[in-house]
XYZ file of N, CA and C in Angstrom:
480
model
N -5.780 -19.925 -53.603
C -7.154 -19.656 -53.242
C -7.191 -19.195 -51.793
N -7.989 -18.197 -51.511
C -8.067 -17.642 -50.168
C -8.866 -18.555 -49.254
N -8.336 -18.742 -48.073
C -9.083 -19.485 -47.069
C -9.915 -18.495 -46.280
N -10.772 -19.020 -45.418
C -11.690 -18.162 -44.678
C -10.962 -17.148 -43.802
N -9.752 -17.461 -43.357
C -9.069 -16.550 -42.450
C -7.912 -15.795 -43.102
N -7.735 -15.922 -44.381
C -6.638 -15.247 -45.074
C -7.106 -13.895 -45.602
N -6.356 -12.876 -45.299
C -6.701 -11.546 -45.776
C -6.529 -11.471 -47.285
N -7.522 -10.906 -47.955
C -7.507 -10.785 -49.406
C -6.701 -9.582 -49.866
N -6.512 -8.628 -48.982
C -5.669 -7.475 -49.265
C -4.737 -7.311 -48.075
N -3.461 -7.426 -48.340
C -2.458 -7.465 -47.273
C -2.239 -6.106 -46.611
N -1.667 -6.171 -45.438
C -1.320 -4.954 -44.700
C -0.362 -4.067 -45.508
N 0.658 -4.614 -46.196
C 1.527 -3.727 -46.988
C 0.765 -2.938 -48.059
N -0.216 -3.550 -48.698
C -1.002 -2.825 -49.707
C -1.827 -1.724 -49.044
N -2.432 -2.045 -47.920
C -3.229 -1.040 -47.199
C -2.339 0.100 -46.705
N -1.166 -0.257 -46.211
C -0.247 0.765 -45.701
C 0.309 1.655 -46.808
N 0.397 1.120 -48.026
C 0.863 1.932 -49.151
C -0.101 3.094 -49.400
N -1.391 2.827 -49.256
C -2.392 3.892 -49.408
C -2.395 4.778 -48.159
N -2.351 4.154 -47.002
C -2.354 4.898 -45.734
C -1.242 5.941 -45.704
N -0.091 5.590 -46.240
C 1.054 6.490 -46.227
C 0.832 7.794 -46.971
N -0.177 7.829 -47.819
C -0.463 9.035 -48.601
C -1.523 9.932 -47.963
N -2.084 9.513 -46.850
C -3.226 10.217 -46.264
C -2.898 11.604 -45.739
N -1.632 11.888 -45.456
C -1.257 13.225 -44.985
C -1.558 14.289 -46.029
N -1.666 13.874 -47.289
C -1.911 14.820 -48.379
C -3.381 14.932 -48.764
N -4.251 14.231 -48.060
C -5.679 14.256 -48.374
C -6.429 14.885 -47.201
N -7.375 15.757 -47.498
C -8.115 16.411 -46.411
C -8.930 15.377 -45.647
N -9.046 15.585 -44.337
C -9.726 14.619 -43.469
C -11.167 14.378 -43.900
N -11.851 15.425 -44.329
C -13.237 15.261 -44.766
C -13.369 14.294 -45.926
N -12.419 14.333 -46.846
C -12.454 13.427 -47.997
C -12.190 11.989 -47.570
N -11.322 11.803 -46.600
C -11.020 10.446 -46.121
C -12.293 9.799 -45.598
N -12.986 10.490 -44.716
C -14.236 9.961 -44.181
C -15.295 9.786 -45.253
N -15.391 10.762 -46.146
C -16.403 10.711 -47.208
C -16.230 9.482 -48.095
N -15.004 9.199 -48.511
C -14.786 8.057 -49.406
C -15.126 6.737 -48.723
N -14.752 6.591 -47.458
C -15.106 5.366 -46.733
C -16.619 5.248 -46.597
N -17.258 6.348 -46.220
C -18.699 6.310 -45.990
C -19.489 6.140 -47.282
N -18.947 6.613 -48.404
C -19.597 6.387 -49.698
C -19.745 4.899 -49.994
N -18.858 4.091 -49.433
C -18.911 2.636 -49.632
C -19.496 1.934 -48.405
N -20.194 2.707 -47.573
C -20.946 2.181 -46.420
C -20.068 1.587 -45.316
N -18.886 2.154 -45.143
C -18.048 1.788 -44.010
C -18.225 2.847 -42.926
N -18.052 2.434 -41.698
C -18.090 3.359 -40.567
C -16.803 3.187 -39.769
N -16.526 4.165 -38.938
C -15.350 4.052 -38.080
C -15.586 2.944 -37.062
N -14.541 2.198 -36.777
C -14.621 1.146 -35.767
C -14.684 1.811 -34.389
N -15.783 1.600 -33.645
C -15.910 2.252 -32.337
C -14.877 1.759 -31.319
N -14.301 0.591 -31.551
C -13.306 0.035 -30.631
C -11.876 0.339 -31.062
N -11.723 1.162 -32.098
C -10.400 1.472 -32.623
C -9.573 2.243 -31.599
N -8.347 1.796 -31.410
C -7.396 2.492 -30.544
C -6.348 3.141 -31.434
N -6.263 4.470 -31.422
C -5.306 5.146 -32.299
C -3.873 4.697 -32.042
N -3.136 4.571 -33.114
C -1.726 4.205 -33.027
C -0.874 5.376 -33.457
N 0.125 5.087 -34.261
C 1.020 6.140 -34.721
C 0.407 6.878 -35.901
N 0.984 8.015 -36.205
C 0.529 8.801 -37.342
C -0.306 9.987 -36.906
N -0.466 10.891 -37.854
C -1.247 12.086 -37.590
C -2.740 11.803 -37.619
N -3.505 12.860 -37.495
C -4.959 12.756 -37.427
C -5.524 12.068 -38.666
N -5.028 12.404 -39.843
C -5.571 11.837 -41.085
C -5.273 10.345 -41.203
N -4.076 9.961 -40.840
C -3.736 8.532 -40.886
C -4.538 7.761 -39.846
N -4.744 8.357 -38.681
C -5.555 7.694 -37.662
C -7.015 7.602 -38.096
N -7.501 8.619 -38.801
C -8.860 8.571 -39.332
C -8.972 7.432 -40.347
N -7.996 7.348 -41.243
C -7.947 6.250 -42.211
C -7.969 4.912 -41.477
N -7.124 4.783 -40.460
C -7.030 3.536 -39.693
C -8.343 3.177 -39.006
N -9.067 4.192 -38.528
C -10.321 3.910 -37.819
C -11.369 3.305 -38.748
N -11.346 3.695 -40.012
C -12.254 3.089 -40.987
C -11.721 1.730 -41.439
N -10.423 1.658 -41.714
C -9.828 0.394 -42.170
C -10.009 -0.705 -41.130
N -10.037 -0.329 -39.855
C -10.214 -1.317 -38.783
C -11.602 -1.946 -38.811
N -12.550 -1.295 -39.467
C -13.914 -1.835 -39.527
C -14.107 -2.809 -40.690
N -13.109 -2.931 -41.551
C -13.216 -3.799 -42.728
C -12.827 -5.225 -42.362
N -13.617 -6.187 -42.815
C -13.239 -7.601 -42.707
C -12.425 -7.906 -43.956
N -11.130 -7.930 -43.816
C -10.226 -8.080 -44.958
C -10.239 -9.489 -45.534
N -11.023 -10.391 -44.953
C -11.182 -11.743 -45.505
C -12.475 -11.867 -46.305
N -13.300 -10.831 -46.308
C -14.590 -10.853 -46.993
C -14.466 -10.194 -48.365
N -14.784 -10.947 -49.415
C -14.602 -10.465 -50.784
C -15.388 -9.181 -51.052
N -16.634 -9.122 -50.605
C -17.449 -7.931 -50.849
C -16.858 -6.705 -50.160
N -16.454 -6.857 -48.916
C -15.888 -5.717 -48.190
C -14.560 -5.273 -48.789
N -13.748 -6.224 -49.219
C -12.463 -5.868 -49.829
C -12.697 -5.154 -51.156
N -13.662 -5.607 -51.930
C -13.984 -4.948 -53.196
C -14.402 -3.502 -52.943
N -15.232 -3.287 -51.933
C -15.659 -1.929 -51.590
C -14.482 -1.091 -51.092
N -13.614 -1.691 -50.288
C -12.442 -0.969 -49.784
C -11.502 -0.592 -50.930
N -11.383 -1.460 -51.918
C -10.553 -1.129 -53.078
C -11.125 0.071 -53.828
N -12.453 0.180 -53.883
C -13.064 1.362 -54.514
C -12.739 2.620 -53.703
N -12.706 2.487 -52.378
C -12.312 3.612 -51.526
C -10.885 4.024 -51.872
N -9.982 3.059 -51.932
C -8.577 3.352 -52.224
C -8.431 4.002 -53.594
N -9.142 3.460 -54.568
C -9.088 4.015 -55.920
C -9.542 5.479 -55.905
N -10.636 5.763 -55.234
C -11.138 7.144 -55.157
C -10.126 8.062 -54.496
N -9.496 7.582 -53.437
C -8.496 8.391 -52.737
C -7.294 8.676 -53.629
N -6.807 7.655 -54.307
C -5.637 7.825 -55.169
C -5.936 8.777 -56.318
N -7.112 8.639 -56.910
C -7.489 9.513 -58.020
C -7.644 10.961 -57.529
N -8.172 11.144 -56.335
C -8.319 12.488 -55.761
C -6.948 13.111 -55.514
N -6.032 12.335 -54.937
C -4.683 12.848 -54.701
C -4.017 13.253 -56.012
N -4.213 12.458 -57.045
C -3.645 12.749 -58.358
C -4.245 14.044 -58.923
N -5.573 14.183 -58.842
C -6.247 15.395 -59.339
C -5.788 16.637 -58.577
N -5.701 16.502 -57.251
C -5.283 17.648 -56.432
C -3.878 18.108 -56.810
N -2.990 17.165 -57.055
C -1.629 17.518 -57.453
C -1.641 18.279 -58.777
N -2.409 17.791 -59.730
C -2.481 18.440 -61.047
C -3.143 19.818 -60.949
N -4.119 19.930 -60.090
C -4.849 21.189 -59.907
C -3.916 22.310 -59.451
N -2.924 21.947 -58.656
C -2.008 22.947 -58.125
C -0.651 22.932 -58.828
N -0.650 22.538 -60.098
C 0.543 22.647 -60.921
C 1.487 21.469 -60.895
N 1.146 20.420 -60.173
C 2.003 19.238 -60.140
C 1.736 18.321 -61.325
N 2.416 17.215 -61.342
C 2.261 16.234 -62.418
C 1.484 15.010 -61.969
N 0.680 15.159 -60.937
C -0.049 14.008 -60.413
C 0.794 13.287 -59.377
N 0.361 12.098 -59.037
C 1.145 11.306 -58.080
C 2.518 11.021 -58.674
N 3.576 11.134 -57.893
C 4.920 10.864 -58.406
C 5.051 9.432 -58.937
N 5.838 9.276 -59.985
C 6.005 7.968 -60.629
C 6.507 6.914 -59.645
N 7.413 7.288 -58.748
C 7.921 6.301 -57.791
C 6.839 5.883 -56.795
N 5.945 6.795 -56.446
C 4.824 6.461 -55.561
C 3.889 5.482 -56.251
N 3.566 5.760 -57.516
C 2.691 4.867 -58.283
C 3.344 3.496 -58.432
N 4.649 3.465 -58.675
C 5.360 2.186 -58.800
C 5.290 1.399 -57.490
N 5.464 2.083 -56.369
C 5.360 1.415 -55.061
C 3.956 0.873 -54.830
N 2.945 1.659 -55.179
C 1.560 1.210 -55.043
C 1.298 -0.012 -55.915
N 1.758 0.044 -57.157
C 1.549 -1.089 -58.075
C 2.181 -2.361 -57.526
N 3.388 -2.229 -57.008
C 4.078 -3.396 -56.454
C 3.322 -3.961 -55.255
N 2.871 -3.089 -54.373
C 2.144 -3.543 -53.178
C 0.841 -4.239 -53.561
N 0.097 -3.663 -54.502
C -1.170 -4.267 -54.917
C -0.954 -5.543 -55.726
N 0.099 -5.587 -56.527
C 0.359 -6.769 -57.362
C 0.569 -8.017 -56.517
N 1.150 -7.871 -55.350
C 1.359 -9.022 -54.462
C 0.042 -9.680 -54.067
N -1.033 -8.905 -54.119
C -2.354 -9.415 -53.743
C -3.239 -9.688 -54.958
N -2.641 -9.710 -56.143
C -3.411 -10.010 -57.347
C -4.198 -8.832 -57.885
N -3.796 -7.620 -57.521
C -4.482 -6.423 -58.014
C -3.567 -5.672 -58.977
N -4.196 -4.992 -59.920
C -3.446 -4.199 -60.894
C -3.929 -2.756 -60.819
N -3.000 -1.828 -60.652
C -3.296 -0.400 -60.663
C -2.918 0.121 -62.041
N -3.937 0.552 -62.817
C -3.654 0.968 -64.192
C -3.219 2.437 -64.256
N -2.985 2.921 -65.473
C -2.482 4.281 -65.664
C -3.477 5.360 -65.235
N -4.762 5.025 -65.188
C -5.783 5.969 -64.733
C -6.039 5.830 -63.229
N -5.186 5.068 -62.559
C -5.278 4.808 -61.117
C -6.569 4.087 -60.749
N -6.967 3.189 -61.607
C -8.105 2.310 -61.328
C -7.538 0.956 -60.919
N -8.167 0.354 -59.918
C -7.716 -0.943 -59.409
C -8.535 -2.063 -60.027
N -7.853 -3.080 -60.482
C -8.489 -4.265 -61.056
C -7.992 -5.483 -60.287
N -8.895 -6.410 -60.009
C -8.496 -7.615 -59.285
C -8.548 -8.815 -60.201
N -7.725 -9.791 -59.874
C -7.704 -11.042 -60.623
C -8.360 -12.150 -59.828
N -8.900 -11.792 -58.657
C -9.539 -12.817 -57.829
C -10.773 -13.354 -58.525
N -11.004 -14.628 -58.335
C -12.202 -15.274 -58.852
C -13.051 -15.650 -57.653
N -14.304 -15.299 -57.711
C -15.205 -15.635 -56.607
C -15.306 -17.144 -56.475
N -15.589 -17.588 -55.268
C -15.750 -19.019 -55.032
C -16.886 -19.549 -55.889
N -16.663 -20.666 -56.525
C -17.659 -21.274 -57.391
C -18.420 -22.326 -56.609
N -19.719 -22.166 -56.549
C -20.563 -23.134 -55.870
C -21.564 -23.653 -56.882
N -21.509 -24.943 -57.152
C -22.420 -25.564 -58.109
C -23.008 -26.798 -57.457
N -24.302 -26.902 -57.515
C -24.963 -28.089 -56.997
C -24.756 -29.218 -57.995
N -24.539 -30.427 -57.510
C -24.265 -31.570 -58.386
C -25.374 -31.784 -59.407
N -26.632 -31.492 -59.060
C -27.739 -31.671 -59.999
C -27.656 -30.709 -61.176
N -26.940 -29.599 -61.011
C -26.849 -28.607 -62.074
C -25.761 -28.939 -63.089
N -24.975 -29.947 -62.814
C -23.909 -30.321 -63.733
C -24.485 -30.996 -64.970
N -23.780 -30.860 -66.068
C -24.221 -31.539 -67.282
C -24.042 -33.036 -67.110
N -24.665 -33.782 -67.949
C -24.601 -35.239 -67.854
C -23.161 -35.739 -67.958
N -22.384 -35.150 -68.866
C -20.998 -35.602 -69.044
C -20.164 -35.330 -67.791
N -20.304 -34.145 -67.229
C -19.508 -33.847 -66.042
C -19.976 -34.678 -64.857
N -21.271 -34.959 -64.795
C -21.787 -35.830 -63.744
C -21.209 -37.226 -63.855
N -21.037 -37.701 -65.091
C -20.441 -39.021 -65.315
C -19.008 -39.077 -64.823
N -18.281 -38.011 -65.049
C -16.896 -37.951 -64.578
C -16.867 -37.999 -63.057
N -17.768 -37.269 -62.420
C -17.838 -37.307 -60.959
C -18.197 -38.700 -60.462
N -19.134 -39.347 -61.152
C -19.552 -40.688 -60.742
C -18.380 -41.665 -60.844
N -17.604 -41.587 -61.930
C -16.428 -42.455 -62.075
C -15.433 -42.180 -60.952
N -15.276 -40.900 -60.598
C -14.371 -40.542 -59.508
C -14.825 -41.136 -58.185
N -16.119 -41.097 -57.933
C -16.648 -41.676 -56.692
C -16.409 -43.179 -56.651
N -16.656 -43.850 -57.778
C -16.461 -45.306 -57.831
C -14.992 -45.653 -57.620
N -14.110 -44.901 -58.266
C -12.679 -45.159 -58.117
C -12.258 -44.947 -56.670
N -12.750 -43.889 -56.063
C -12.402 -43.610 -54.670
C -12.940 -44.704 -53.744
N -14.125 -45.229 -54.045
C -14.705 -46.294 -53.218
C -13.854 -47.560 -53.300
N -13.331 -47.861 -54.490
C -12.500 -49.060 -54.669
C -11.102 -48.859 -54.105
N -10.599 -47.635 -54.155
C -9.226 -47.322 -53.723
C -9.260 -46.105 -52.794
N -9.735 -46.269 -51.563
C -9.931 -45.128 -50.669
C -8.657 -44.360 -50.326
N -7.518 -44.958 -50.416
C -6.277 -44.270 -50.069
C -5.723 -43.427 -51.193
N -6.281 -43.527 -52.381
C -5.761 -42.800 -53.537
C -6.536 -41.506 -53.760
N -5.834 -40.525 -54.264
C -6.512 -39.284 -54.632
C -7.055 -39.430 -56.033
N -8.204 -38.883 -56.236
C -8.830 -38.953 -57.559
C -8.658 -37.634 -58.241
């Protein structure tokens, strides 16, 4: 389970997509990020890589990688980029993204609980945090909780 400070999508997964940005036009990079309501980080300091990779980085720097909603939106950005790269390759006589590239992407995303399918769509296995008020529990589950509380009160050093 992710803690508040744990990134939900790792740097290796992000870098796997970043590595392909040299083949995508700069306008599309910005467009896909902005379609999901991301903006460039105004405090971003460019690092290594060409203009397109730095453009990608400037948007990625604005994402809170510990926030489920933002990561979900960023995954849609990545999916759109990958599908565009695949279409562009086919448009100009290629066979889409190379099989070894797709395999590398799948491996990188799988480490974070994501699956990249054959249509280059990303699926996550993350489950949102479950918040249930005790009053909303059924009577039976409430009884189990009550027994747990009583047991803990009698034996405070034991885990219930």
